CSV table of C-alpha atoms in Angstrom, one decimal:
chain,number,residue,atom,x,y,z
R,1,MET,CA,0.0,0.0,0.0
R,2,THR,CA,1.4,3.4,-1.0
R,3,GLU,CA,1.6,6.3,1.4
R,4,LEU,CA,-1.1,8.0,-0.6
R,5,HIS,CA,-3.4,5.0,-0.2
R,6,LYS,CA,-2.6,4.9,3.5
R,7,ALA,CA,-3.6,8.6,3.8
R,8,LEU,CA,-6.8,7.8,1.9
R,9,TYR,CA,-7.8,5.1,4.3
R,10,ARG,CA,-6.6,7.0,7.4
R,11,ASN,CA,-8.7,10.1,6.5
R,12,PHE,CA,-11.7,8.7,4.6
R,13,GLY,CA,-11.8,5.0,5.3
R,14,LEU,CA,-11.5,4.2,1.6
R,15,HIS,CA,-9.2,1.5,0.1
R,16,SER,CA,-9.1,2.8,-3.5
R,17,PHE,CA,-9.4,5.9,-5.7
R,18,LYS,CA,-12.1,6.5,-8.3
R,19,LYS,CA,-10.9,6.9,-11.9
R,20,GLY,CA,-8.6,10.0,-12.2
R,21,GLN,CA,-8.5,10.9,-8.5
R,22,GLU,CA,-5.0,9.5,-7.8
R,23,GLU,CA,-3.4,11.3,-10.8
R,24,ILE,CA,-5.1,14.6,-9.9
R,25,ILE,CA,-4.1,14.4,-6.2
R,26,THR,CA,-0.5,13.5,-7.1
R,27,SER,CA,-0.4,16.6,-9.4
R,28,VAL,CA,-1.7,18.8,-6.5
R,29,LEU,CA,0.7,17.4,-4.0
R,30,GLN,CA,3.6,18.2,-6.4
R,31,LYS,CA,2.3,21.8,-6.2
R,32,LYS,CA,1.5,21.9,-9.9
R,33,ASP,CA,-1.3,24.1,-11.2
R,34,THR,CA,-4.0,21.6,-12.2
R,35,ILE,CA,-7.1,21.7,-14.3
R,36,ALA,CA,-9.3,18.6,-13.7
R,37,MET,CA,-12.5,17.5,-15.5
R,38,LEU,CA,-14.3,14.6,-13.8
R,39,PRO,CA,-17.9,13.6,-14.6
R,40,THR,CA,-20.5,14.4,-12.0
R,41,GLY,CA,-20.2,11.9,-9.2
R,42,GLY,CA,-16.5,11.3,-10.0
R,43,GLY,CA,-15.4,12.4,-6.6
R,44,LYS,CA,-14.0,15.9,-7.2
R,45,SER,CA,-14.1,17.0,-3.6
R,46,LEU,CA,-11.7,14.3,-2.5
R,47,CYS,CA,-9.1,15.8,-5.0
R,48,TYR,CA,-8.6,18.8,-2.6
R,49,GLN,CA,-9.7,17.4,0.7
R,50,LEU,CA,-7.1,14.6,0.8
R,51,PRO,CA,-4.2,17.0,-0.2
R,52,GLY,CA,-5.5,19.3,2.5
R,53,TYR,CA,-4.8,16.8,5.2
R,54,ILE,CA,-1.3,16.1,3.8
R,55,MET,CA,-0.2,19.7,3.0
R,56,ASP,CA,0.4,22.5,5.6
R,57,GLY,CA,-1.7,25.6,5.4
R,58,LEU,CA,-5.2,26.6,4.4
R,59,VAL,CA,-7.2,25.1,1.5
R,60,LEU,CA,-9.4,27.9,0.1
R,61,ILE,CA,-12.3,26.6,-2.0
R,62,ILE,CA,-14.2,29.0,-4.2
R,63,SER,CA,-17.7,27.7,-4.7
R,64,PRO,CA,-20.6,29.2,-6.7
R,65,LEU,CA,-23.6,28.1,-4.5
R,66,LEU,CA,-24.4,28.6,-0.9
R,67,SER,CA,-26.1,25.2,-0.7
R,68,LEU,CA,-23.1,23.5,-2.2
R,69,MET,CA,-20.8,25.1,0.4
R,70,GLU,CA,-23.0,24.2,3.3
R,71,ASP,CA,-23.3,20.6,2.0
R,72,GLN,CA,-19.5,20.2,1.8
R,73,VAL,CA,-19.0,21.7,5.2
R,74,GLN,CA,-21.6,19.4,6.8
R,75,GLN,CA,-20.0,16.4,5.1
R,76,LEU,CA,-16.6,17.2,6.6
R,77,LYS,CA,-18.1,17.9,10.0
R,78,ALA,CA,-19.8,14.6,9.9
R,79,LYS,CA,-16.4,13.0,9.4
R,80,GLY,CA,-15.2,14.7,12.6
R,81,GLU,CA,-13.4,17.7,10.9
R,82,LYS,CA,-13.9,20.8,13.0
R,83,ARG,CA,-11.4,23.0,11.1
R,84,VAL,CA,-13.9,23.9,8.4
R,85,ALA,CA,-16.2,26.8,7.7
R,86,ALA,CA,-18.1,28.5,4.9
R,87,LEU,CA,-17.9,32.3,4.8
R,88,ASN,CA,-21.2,33.3,3.3
R,89,SER,CA,-24.4,35.2,4.0
R,90,MET,CA,-25.7,32.5,6.3
R,91,LEU,CA,-23.4,33.6,9.0
R,92,ASN,CA,-24.4,36.5,11.2
R,93,SER,CA,-21.9,39.3,11.9
R,94,ASP,CA,-20.6,37.7,15.1
R,95,GLU,CA,-20.0,34.4,13.4
R,96,ARG,CA,-18.4,36.0,10.4
R,97,HIS,CA,-16.1,38.0,12.7
R,98,PHE,CA,-15.2,34.8,14.6
R,99,VAL,CA,-14.2,33.0,11.4
R,100,LEU,CA,-12.1,35.9,10.1
R,101,SER,CA,-10.4,36.4,13.5
R,102,ASN,CA,-9.5,32.8,13.8
R,103,ILE,CA,-8.8,32.1,10.1
R,104,SER,CA,-5.4,30.6,10.9
R,105,ARG,CA,-7.1,27.8,12.8
R,106,TYR,CA,-9.0,26.5,9.8
R,107,LYS,CA,-7.9,23.8,7.3
R,108,PHE,CA,-10.8,24.2,4.8
R,109,LEU,CA,-12.5,27.5,4.1
R,110,TYR,CA,-15.3,27.8,1.5
R,111,MET,CA,-16.5,31.1,0.0
R,112,SER,CA,-18.0,32.6,-3.1
R,113,PRO,CA,-16.0,34.7,-5.5
R,114,GLU,CA,-18.2,37.6,-4.4
R,115,ALA,CA,-17.0,37.2,-0.8
R,116,LEU,CA,-13.4,37.1,-1.8
R,117,SER,CA,-13.8,40.5,-3.5
R,118,SER,CA,-14.2,42.1,-0.1
R,119,PRO,CA,-10.9,43.9,0.7
R,120,TYR,CA,-11.2,43.1,4.4
R,121,VAL,CA,-11.6,39.4,3.7
R,122,LEU,CA,-8.8,39.4,1.2
R,123,ASN,CA,-6.5,41.1,3.7
R,124,ARG,CA,-7.3,38.6,6.4
R,125,LEU,CA,-6.5,35.8,4.0
R,126,LYS,CA,-3.1,37.4,3.3
R,127,ASN,CA,-2.1,36.7,6.9
R,128,VAL,CA,-2.3,32.9,6.5
R,129,PRO,CA,-0.4,30.5,4.2
R,130,VAL,CA,-2.8,29.3,1.5
R,131,SER,CA,-1.5,25.9,0.4
R,132,LEU,CA,-4.1,25.3,-2.3
R,133,PHE,CA,-6.5,27.6,-4.2
R,134,VAL,CA,-9.5,25.5,-5.4
R,135,ILE,CA,-12.0,26.7,-7.9
R,136,ASP,CA,-15.1,24.4,-7.8
R,137,GLU,CA,-17.4,24.4,-10.9
R,138,ALA,CA,-14.6,26.2,-12.8
R,139,HIS,CA,-16.8,26.4,-15.9
R,140,CYS,CA,-18.4,29.4,-14.2
R,141,ILE,CA,-15.2,31.3,-15.2
R,142,SER,CA,-15.9,31.2,-18.9
R,143,GLU,CA,-17.9,34.1,-20.4
R,144,TRP,CA,-19.4,31.5,-22.7
R,145,GLY,CA,-19.9,28.8,-20.1
R,146,HIS,CA,-23.5,27.8,-19.2
R,147,ASP,CA,-23.4,29.4,-15.8
R,148,PHE,CA,-21.2,32.5,-16.2
R,149,ARG,CA,-20.6,34.5,-13.0
R,150,PRO,CA,-18.7,37.8,-13.5
R,151,ASP,CA,-16.9,37.7,-10.2
R,152,TYR,CA,-15.2,34.5,-11.3
R,153,SER,CA,-13.3,36.6,-13.8
R,154,LYS,CA,-11.4,38.3,-10.9
R,155,LEU,CA,-9.9,35.1,-9.4
R,156,GLY,CA,-6.6,35.5,-11.2
R,157,PRO,CA,-5.8,38.8,-9.5
R,158,PHE,CA,-7.1,37.5,-6.2
R,159,ARG,CA,-4.8,34.5,-6.5
R,160,GLN,CA,-1.9,36.9,-7.1
R,161,ALA,CA,-2.8,38.9,-4.0
R,162,LEU,CA,-2.6,35.7,-1.9
R,163,GLY,CA,0.9,34.9,-3.0
R,164,LYS,CA,0.1,32.8,-6.1
R,165,PRO,CA,-0.7,29.5,-4.4
R,166,PRO,CA,-1.1,26.4,-6.5
R,167,VAL,CA,-4.5,26.1,-8.3
R,168,LEU,CA,-6.8,23.2,-8.7
R,169,ALA,CA,-9.7,24.1,-11.1
R,170,LEU,CA,-12.4,21.5,-11.1
R,171,THR,CA,-15.4,21.0,-13.4
R,172,ALA,CA,-17.6,18.2,-14.7
R,173,THR,CA,-18.1,19.5,-18.2
R,174,ALA,CA,-16.1,21.9,-20.4
R,175,THR,CA,-15.4,22.5,-24.1
R,176,LYS,CA,-12.0,23.5,-25.4
R,177,GLU,CA,-13.2,27.1,-25.4
R,178,THR,CA,-14.2,27.0,-21.7
R,179,LEU,CA,-10.9,25.3,-20.7
R,180,ARG,CA,-9.0,28.1,-22.6
R,181,ASP,CA,-11.0,30.7,-20.6
R,182,VAL,CA,-10.2,29.0,-17.3
R,183,THR,CA,-6.5,28.9,-18.2
R,184,ASP,CA,-6.4,32.6,-19.3
R,185,VAL,CA,-8.4,34.1,-16.4
R,186,LEU,CA,-6.4,32.3,-13.7
R,187,GLY,CA,-3.1,32.9,-15.5
R,188,LEU,CA,-2.1,29.3,-15.6
R,189,GLU,CA,0.8,29.2,-18.0
R,190,HIS,CA,1.9,25.6,-17.4
R,191,ALA,CA,-1.1,24.0,-15.9
R,192,VAL,CA,-1.3,20.2,-15.9
R,193,ARG,CA,-4.6,19.0,-17.4
R,194,HIS,CA,-6.3,15.8,-16.2
R,195,LEU,CA,-9.4,15.6,-18.4
R,196,TYR,CA,-11.6,12.5,-18.1
R,197,SER,CA,-14.6,11.5,-20.2
R,198,VAL,CA,-18.0,13.2,-19.5
R,199,ASN,CA,-19.6,9.9,-20.4
R,200,ARG,CA,-21.8,8.3,-17.8
R,201,PRO,CA,-22.3,4.8,-19.2
R,202,ASN,CA,-24.7,3.7,-16.4
R,203,ILE,CA,-27.3,6.4,-17.5
R,204,LEU,CA,-29.6,5.4,-20.3
R,205,LEU,CA,-30.3,8.4,-22.6
R,206,ALA,CA,-33.8,8.7,-24.0
R,207,ILE,CA,-35.4,11.3,-26.2
R,208,GLU,CA,-39.2,11.2,-26.5
R,209,HIS,CA,-41.2,13.2,-29.0
R,210,VAL,CA,-44.7,14.4,-28.0
R,211,ALA,CA,-47.3,16.6,-29.6
R,212,ASP,CA,-47.6,19.4,-27.1
R,213,ASN,CA,-47.3,20.5,-23.5
R,214,ALA,CA,-50.4,18.7,-22.5
R,215,GLU,CA,-48.9,15.4,-23.7
R,216,LYS,CA,-45.7,16.3,-21.9
R,217,ILE,CA,-47.6,16.7,-18.6
R,218,SER,CA,-49.3,13.4,-19.1
R,219,ARG,CA,-46.0,11.6,-19.9
R,220,VAL,CA,-44.2,13.2,-16.9
R,221,THR,CA,-47.0,12.0,-14.7
R,222,GLU,CA,-46.8,8.5,-16.1
R,223,LEU,CA,-43.0,8.3,-15.8
R,224,ALA,CA,-42.9,9.7,-12.3
R,225,GLU,CA,-45.4,7.1,-11.2
R,226,LYS,CA,-43.8,4.2,-12.9
R,227,LEU,CA,-40.0,4.8,-12.5
R,228,GLU,CA,-38.0,3.8,-9.5
R,229,GLY,CA,-37.1,6.9,-7.6
R,230,PRO,CA,-36.0,9.2,-6.3
R,231,GLY,CA,-36.0,11.5,-9.3
R,232,ILE,CA,-35.7,15.1,-10.7
R,233,VAL,CA,-37.8,16.8,-13.3
R,234,TYR,CA,-36.1,19.9,-14.8
R,235,CYS,CA,-38.4,22.7,-15.9
R,236,PRO,CA,-37.7,25.8,-18.1
R,237,THR,CA,-39.4,28.3,-15.8
R,238,ARG,CA,-40.3,28.7,-12.1
R,239,LYS,CA,-44.0,28.7,-13.0
R,240,TRP,CA,-43.7,25.3,-14.7
R,241,ALA,CA,-41.8,23.9,-11.7
R,242,GLU,CA,-44.6,24.8,-9.4
R,243,GLU,CA,-47.4,23.6,-11.6
R,244,LEU,CA,-45.8,20.3,-12.4
R,245,ALA,CA,-45.1,19.6,-8.7
R,246,ALA,CA,-48.8,20.3,-8.0
R,247,GLU,CA,-49.8,18.0,-10.8
R,248,LEU,CA,-47.6,15.1,-9.6
R,249,ASN,CA,-48.8,15.5,-6.1
R,250,GLU,CA,-52.4,15.2,-7.2
R,251,LYS,CA,-52.0,12.5,-9.8
R,252,THR,CA,-49.3,10.2,-8.4
R,253,GLY,CA,-48.4,8.6,-5.2
R,254,LYS,CA,-45.0,10.3,-5.2
R,255,ARG,CA,-44.2,13.0,-2.7
R,256,THR,CA,-43.1,15.9,-4.8
R,257,ASP,CA,-42.1,19.5,-4.2
R,258,TYR,CA,-40.6,22.4,-6.3
R,259,TYR,CA,-37.4,24.3,-6.2
R,260,HIS,CA,-36.2,27.4,-8.0
R,261,GLY,CA,-34.2,30.6,-7.5
R,262,GLY,CA,-37.2,32.7,-6.6
R,263,MET,CA,-37.7,30.9,-3.2
R,264,ASP,CA,-36.3,32.1,0.1
R,265,THR,CA,-32.9,30.6,1.0
R,266,GLY,CA,-34.3,28.8,4.0
R,267,ASP,CA,-37.1,27.2,1.9
R,268,ARG,CA,-34.6,26.1,-0.8
R,269,ILE,CA,-32.3,24.5,1.7
R,270,LEU,CA,-35.1,22.8,3.5
R,271,ILE,CA,-36.5,21.3,0.3
R,272,GLN,CA,-33.0,20.2,-0.7
R,273,GLN,CA,-32.4,18.5,2.6
R,274,GLN,CA,-35.8,16.8,2.5
R,275,PHE,CA,-34.9,15.3,-0.9
R,276,ILE,CA,-31.4,14.2,0.3
R,277,HIS,CA,-32.9,12.6,3.4
R,278,ASN,CA,-35.6,10.7,1.5
R,279,GLN,CA,-38.5,12.9,2.7
R,280,LEU,CA,-39.4,13.6,-1.0
R,281,ASP,CA,-39.6,11.2,-3.9
R,282,CYS,CA,-39.3,13.8,-6.7
R,283,ILE,CA,-38.3,17.4,-7.2
R,284,CYS,CA,-39.6,19.6,-10.0
R,285,CYS,CA,-37.1,22.4,-10.4
R,286,THR,CA,-35.3,24.9,-12.6
R,287,ASN,CA,-31.6,24.6,-13.3
R,288,ALA,CA,-31.0,26.3,-9.9
R,289,PHE,CA,-31.2,22.8,-8.4
R,290,GLY,CA,-28.3,20.4,-8.6
R,291,MET,CA,-24.8,21.4,-7.7
R,292,GLY,CA,-25.4,21.3,-4.0
R,293,VAL,CA,-27.1,17.9,-4.0
R,294,ASP,CA,-25.0,15.1,-2.5
R,295,LYS,CA,-27.3,12.2,-3.2
R,296,SER,CA,-25.9,9.1,-4.9
R,297,ASP,CA,-29.1,7.2,-5.5
R,298,ILE,CA,-31.1,9.4,-7.9
R,299,ARG,CA,-32.6,7.0,-10.4
R,300,PHE,CA,-34.1,9.3,-13.0
R,301,VAL,CA,-33.8,12.8,-14.5
R,302,ILE,CA,-36.6,14.0,-16.7
R,303,HIS,CA,-36.3,17.2,-18.8
R,304,PHE,CA,-39.7,18.8,-19.4
R,305,TYR,CA,-38.0,21.0,-22.0
R,306,PRO,CA,-34.5,20.7,-23.5
R,307,PRO,CA,-31.8,22.8,-21.7
R,308,GLN,CA,-30.2,25.6,-23.6
R,309,THR,CA,-26.8,23.9,-24.0
R,310,ALA,CA,-25.2,20.5,-24.2
R,311,GLU,CA,-23.0,21.4,-21.2
R,312,ALA,CA,-26.1,22.1,-19.1
R,313,PHE,CA,-27.7,18.9,-20.2
R,314,MET,CA,-24.6,16.8,-19.2
R,315,GLN,CA,-24.4,18.6,-15.8
R,316,GLU,CA,-28.1,17.9,-15.1
R,317,ILE,CA,-28.3,14.3,-16.2
R,318,GLY,CA,-25.2,13.7,-14.1
R,319,ARG,CA,-27.2,14.1,-11.0
R,320,ALA,CA,-28.5,10.6,-11.6
R,321,GLY,CA,-26.7,7.3,-10.8
R,322,ARG,CA,-23.8,8.7,-8.9
R,323,ASP,CA,-23.6,5.3,-7.1
R,324,GLY,CA,-22.9,3.6,-10.4
R,325,SER,CA,-26.2,1.8,-10.6
R,326,PRO,CA,-28.4,1.9,-13.7
R,327,SER,CA,-30.3,5.1,-14.1
R,328,VAL,CA,-32.2,6.9,-16.8
R,329,SER,CA,-32.4,10.3,-18.4
R,330,ILE,CA,-35.5,11.2,-20.4
R,331,LEU,CA,-35.8,14.4,-22.5
R,332,LEU,CA,-39.2,15.3,-23.8
R,333,ARG,CA,-39.5,17.3,-27.0
R,334,ALA,CA,-42.4,19.0,-28.7
R,335,PRO,CA,-42.8,21.5,-31.5
R,336,GLY,CA,-42.1,25.0,-30.1
R,337,ASP,CA,-39.5,24.0,-27.5
R,338,THR,CA,-36.7,25.8,-29.3
R,339,GLU,CA,-38.8,29.0,-29.5
R,340,LEU,CA,-39.3,29.1,-25.7
R,341,GLN,CA,-35.6,28.8,-25.1
R,342,GLN,CA,-34.9,31.5,-27.6
R,343,GLN,CA,-37.4,33.7,-25.8
R,344,ILE,CA,-35.7,33.1,-22.5
R,345,ILE,CA,-32.2,33.9,-24.0
R,346,GLN,CA,-33.6,37.0,-25.6
R,347,THR,CA,-34.8,38.4,-22.2
R,348,GLU,CA,-31.1,39.2,-21.7
R,349,SER,CA,-31.3,41.7,-24.5
R,350,LEU,CA,-31.9,45.3,-23.5
R,351,SER,CA,-33.3,48.2,-25.6
R,352,ASP,CA,-31.4,51.4,-26.0
R,353,TYR,CA,-33.8,53.1,-23.7
R,354,ASP,CA,-33.2,50.4,-21.0
R,355,LEU,CA,-29.4,50.7,-21.4
R,356,GLU,CA,-29.6,54.5,-21.1
R,357,GLY,CA,-31.5,54.0,-17.8
R,358,ILE,CA,-29.0,51.5,-16.5
R,359,LEU,CA,-26.0,53.6,-17.3
R,360,ALA,CA,-27.6,56.6,-15.6
R,361,VAL,CA,-28.2,54.6,-12.4
R,362,ILE,CA,-24.6,53.3,-12.4
R,363,ARG,CA,-23.1,56.7,-13.0
R,364,ASP,CA,-25.3,58.3,-10.3
R,365,ALA,CA,-24.7,55.6,-7.7
R,366,GLY,CA,-21.3,57.0,-6.8
R,367,THR,CA,-19.7,53.6,-6.2
R,368,SER,CA,-17.8,50.9,-8.0
R,369,ASP,CA,-18.9,48.2,-5.6
R,370,GLU,CA,-20.6,45.6,-7.8
R,371,ARG,CA,-22.9,44.3,-5.1
R,372,LYS,CA,-24.2,47.7,-4.2
R,373,LEU,CA,-24.7,48.6,-7.9
R,374,ARG,CA,-26.5,45.3,-8.5
R,375,ASP,CA,-28.8,45.9,-5.5
R,376,VAL,CA,-29.7,49.4,-6.8
R,377,LEU,CA,-30.4,48.1,-10.4
R,378,ILE,CA,-32.5,45.2,-9.1
R,379,SER,CA,-34.5,47.7,-7.0
R,380,LYS,CA,-35.2,49.6,-10.2
R,381,GLY,CA,-36.7,46.5,-11.8
R,382,VAL,CA,-33.6,45.3,-13.8
R,383,GLN,CA,-33.3,41.4,-13.9
R,384,GLU,CA,-30.4,40.1,-11.9
R,385,THR,CA,-28.7,38.5,-14.9
R,386,GLN,CA,-29.0,41.7,-16.8
R,387,ALA,CA,-27.7,43.7,-13.9
R,388,ARG,CA,-24.7,41.4,-13.3
R,389,THR,CA,-23.7,41.5,-17.0
R,390,ALA,CA,-24.2,45.3,-17.5
R,391,ILE,CA,-22.1,46.1,-14.3
R,392,HIS,CA,-19.4,43.6,-15.3
R,393,LEU,CA,-19.1,45.2,-18.8
R,394,TYR,CA,-19.2,48.8,-17.4
R,395,LEU,CA,-16.4,48.2,-15.0
R,396,GLN,CA,-14.4,46.6,-17.8
R,397,GLY,CA,-14.6,49.9,-19.7
R,398,LYS,CA,-17.7,49.5,-21.7
R,399,THR,CA,-19.2,52.7,-20.5
R,400,ASN,CA,-21.4,54.0,-23.3
R,401,LYS,CA,-24.6,52.6,-24.7
R,402,GLU,CA,-23.1,51.6,-28.1
R,403,GLN,CA,-20.4,49.5,-26.4
R,404,LEU,CA,-22.7,47.8,-24.1
R,405,GLN,CA,-25.3,47.0,-26.8
R,406,GLU,CA,-22.6,45.5,-29.0
R,407,GLU,CA,-21.4,43.2,-26.2
R,408,LEU,CA,-24.9,42.2,-25.1
R,409,THR,CA,-25.8,41.4,-28.7
R,410,CYS,CA,-22.7,39.3,-29.1
R,411,ARG,CA,-23.5,37.4,-25.9
R,412,VAL,CA,-27.1,36.7,-26.9
R,413,GLU,CA,-26.0,35.5,-30.4
R,414,LYS,CA,-23.4,33.2,-28.8
R,415,LYS,CA,-25.9,31.7,-26.5
R,416,LEU,CA,-28.4,31.2,-29.4
R,417,HIS,CA,-25.6,29.5,-31.4
R,418,LYS,CA,-24.9,27.1,-28.5
R,419,MET,CA,-28.6,26.4,-28.1
R,420,ASN,CA,-29.0,25.7,-31.9
R,421,ARG,CA,-26.0,23.4,-31.8
R,422,PHE,CA,-27.6,21.4,-29.0
R,423,SER,CA,-31.0,21.4,-30.7
R,424,ALA,CA,-29.4,20.1,-34.0
R,425,LEU,CA,-27.7,17.4,-32.0
R,426,LEU,CA,-31.0,16.2,-30.6
R,427,GLU,CA,-32.5,16.0,-34.1
R,428,ARG,CA,-29.9,13.4,-35.1
R,429,LYS,CA,-31.1,9.9,-35.8
R,430,GLU,CA,-27.8,8.3,-34.9
R,431,CYS,CA,-26.6,7.4,-31.4
R,432,ILE,CA,-27.3,10.2,-28.9
R,433,ARG,CA,-24.4,9.4,-26.7
R,434,GLU,CA,-22.0,9.4,-29.6
R,435,ALA,CA,-23.2,12.8,-30.7
R,436,LEU,CA,-23.0,14.3,-27.2
R,437,LEU,CA,-19.4,13.0,-26.7
R,438,ALA,CA,-18.4,14.4,-30.1
R,439,TYR,CA,-19.6,17.8,-28.9
R,440,PHE,CA,-17.0,17.5,-26.1
R,441,ASP,CA,-14.4,16.3,-28.6
R,442,GLU,CA,-14.6,12.7,-27.4
R,443,SER,CA,-15.1,9.5,-29.3
R,444,TYR,CA,-17.5,6.9,-28.1
R,445,GLU,CA,-16.5,3.3,-27.4
R,446,PRO,CA,-19.5,1.2,-26.0
R,447,GLU,CA,-18.8,-0.2,-22.5
R,448,GLY,CA,-22.0,-2.2,-22.0
R,449,PRO,CA,-25.0,-3.6,-23.9
R,450,THR,CA,-25.8,-1.3,-26.8
R,451,GLY,CA,-29.5,-2.0,-26.1
R,452,GLN,CA,-29.3,0.2,-23.0
R,453,CYS,CA,-27.2,3.1,-24.5
R,454,CYS,CA,-29.9,5.4,-25.8
R,455,SER,CA,-33.3,5.6,-27.5
R,456,SER,CA,-31.7,5.8,-30.9
R,457,CYS,CA,-29.9,2.5,-30.3
R,458,GLY,CA,-33.0,0.8,-28.9
R,459,MET,CA,-34.0,0.6,-25.3
R,460,ASP,CA,-36.3,-0.9,-22.7
R,461,LEU,CA,-37.5,1.2,-19.7
R,462,THR,CA,-38.8,-1.9,-17.8
R,463,PRO,CA,-35.6,-2.4,-15.8
R,464,TYR,CA,-35.9,1.2,-14.5
R,465,GLU,CA,-39.5,0.8,-13.3
R,466,GLN,CA,-40.4,0.5,-9.6
R,467,LYS,CA,-40.4,-3.1,-8.3
R,468,GLY,CA,-42.5,-4.0,-5.3
R,469,GLU,CA,-43.3,-1.7,-2.4
R,470,ARG,CA,-41.8,1.8,-2.3
R,471,LYS,CA,-39.0,1.9,0.2
R,472,ASN,CA,-39.7,3.5,3.6
R,473,MET,CA,-38.8,7.1,3.9
R,474,GLU,CA,-36.5,8.3,6.7
R,475,ARG,CA,-37.9,11.0,9.0
R,476,PHE,CA,-36.4,13.9,10.9
R,477,GLU,CA,-37.9,14.0,14.4
R,478,ASP,CA,-37.3,17.7,14.8
R,479,TRP,CA,-37.0,19.9,11.7
R,480,LYS,CA,-36.1,22.9,13.8
R,481,LEU,CA,-33.0,21.2,15.0
R,482,GLU,CA,-32.2,20.0,11.5
R,483,LEU,CA,-32.5,23.5,10.1
R,484,ASP,CA,-30.3,24.8,12.9
R,485,ARG,CA,-27.7,22.2,11.9
R,486,ILE,CA,-27.9,23.1,8.3
R,487,PHE,CA,-27.6,26.8,8.9
R,488,GLY,CA,-24.6,26.3,11.2
R,489,LEU,CA,-26.4,27.9,14.1
R,490,GLU,CA,-25.1,25.5,16.7
R,491,SER,CA,-21.8,27.4,16.6
R,492,ALA,CA,-19.6,28.9,14.0
R,493,GLY,CA,-16.6,28.7,16.2
R,494,GLU,CA,-16.1,25.4,18.1
R,495,PHE,CA,-12.6,24.0,18.1
R,496,SER,CA,-11.3,21.1,20.1
C-alpha cells in the first residue's frame, strides 16, 4: 500500500481511488497548477480534501452556490473535521467575525468569489499561508460557459494577491473554449490537465417526441409514477416547476415539491435536505437545483424542456446514478420547445432606452462596488442576470450605450448559437451518446450492452420501473434542530 493510499484510508476510510483521482491528487501534492475534469459523481471534492490533510496551510475553496458550500461543510463535519467553515451570507456578523479572526485555525474555508472580492476578507487571508486555491465548478469562469458568474473573472488577481498559491480548477463539463478561458483568467501558463470523459455509461439516454405541453404533462406524470425513484424533473421556468409539482402530487403517489431561485434561501435548503434525506420522492425544479445535491441514488432525471446547451444537459443528467447503478435520463421534445428557449435567452437583451437608464443609475450611484450597484439596479426593476452583466461590462470599460449594446448582442448571439447546436444534436437519428461525446471532442466506445445506450440504439424502460413496495422514507424527528444544523447555528466557532 502506497503512502497516498494509507492517507486515503486514514482520513476517509477508503481503500481505492475512483478513476482519475489519484493522478489529480498527485499533481496537486507536487504543487502543480492543475485543471481537472471529472464527470458528475466522479469524486472531485476528494481531490482537494485529501491533499488538504497532507499539506500544511489553508485550503481555500471558491464555490458558486451557498447550498453547495453548506453541504460540503456538513460532510466534513460529519467525518469529525472541525477546522472547516463557509464564509457566506448564512453567518451573522458575530459568526463572520469569529471565522475571520480565527482564520489561521481552519484547514478548509469555503467562500464565493463575491465574498473574496471584499478587501477586508482578502487582507485577512493574506495573513495565513494558503496551500491550495481551489475553484469548484470552474466552468463558471468562462464568459461562454453555461453558468457565467462575472466575479469568477477576478480570481486571477485574487490569487496573485494571496501569493500565487497552486491552483486546482475542477469541473464536470467543459469544451475547449471553456478550458481556454479557465487557463487565461487564472493565469495558468503551465497547468497540468487531467481531463476524463464526460460519459456516464450507467445512465440510459432517452429522447421522446410528443405533440404538445399537455402530452408532456401526461407523460411526466406517467413516468414519475412508474419509474424507480428518487428523481428530478427539470423545468424551463419557475412557473412550470410549481405547476408540475402540484400535478404530480395530485396524480401520483409520489411526494413531490418544487425548487427554484425565486424561493427564500431557507425554503430552498429545507426542500433540498428533505430530498437528500428521502422525505421527498421527486423534485420539480429549474436549473437552480443540482450542484449542492450530494445524493448518490437518484434514479431518473426528466427534462420537461431541452436545456439551452449540451453542457447544461450533461451537468443535469449527471445528478443521476452517482452510485454507479443503472439510471435513466428522459428528455421530452415537442414543437415550439426551441422557440421558448430562444425567448428566455432574448430576455437578456436590452433596448437602447433600458441601457440608457441602467447607465444613468450606475453613474449616479457614486460607487464601483458591484454588489451595491447590483442591488440598486434590481430595486429599479432590472433582472439580476442583466444587472450582473451590465455592471461587469461597465467596469471593464464598456461605459457607453453603443459598447454595451454591442457586447450584449454578441452574448445573446453566442448563446443562441450554442442552443442551436444542441437542438441540432437532438435532431440526429444516430446514437445520442456518440453525438454528445463528439460535442466535447470525445469518441465513443461502448462499454456495455448497446440496447441500454440510448433511445436511438434501442432501449427498454422496464428495468428502471419501480419493483415491489416503495422503500420507507426516513424521518427527521425535529425539523427545527435539523435546520439549525444546516444553517450552522449550533456554533460557528467550536474547536477542540
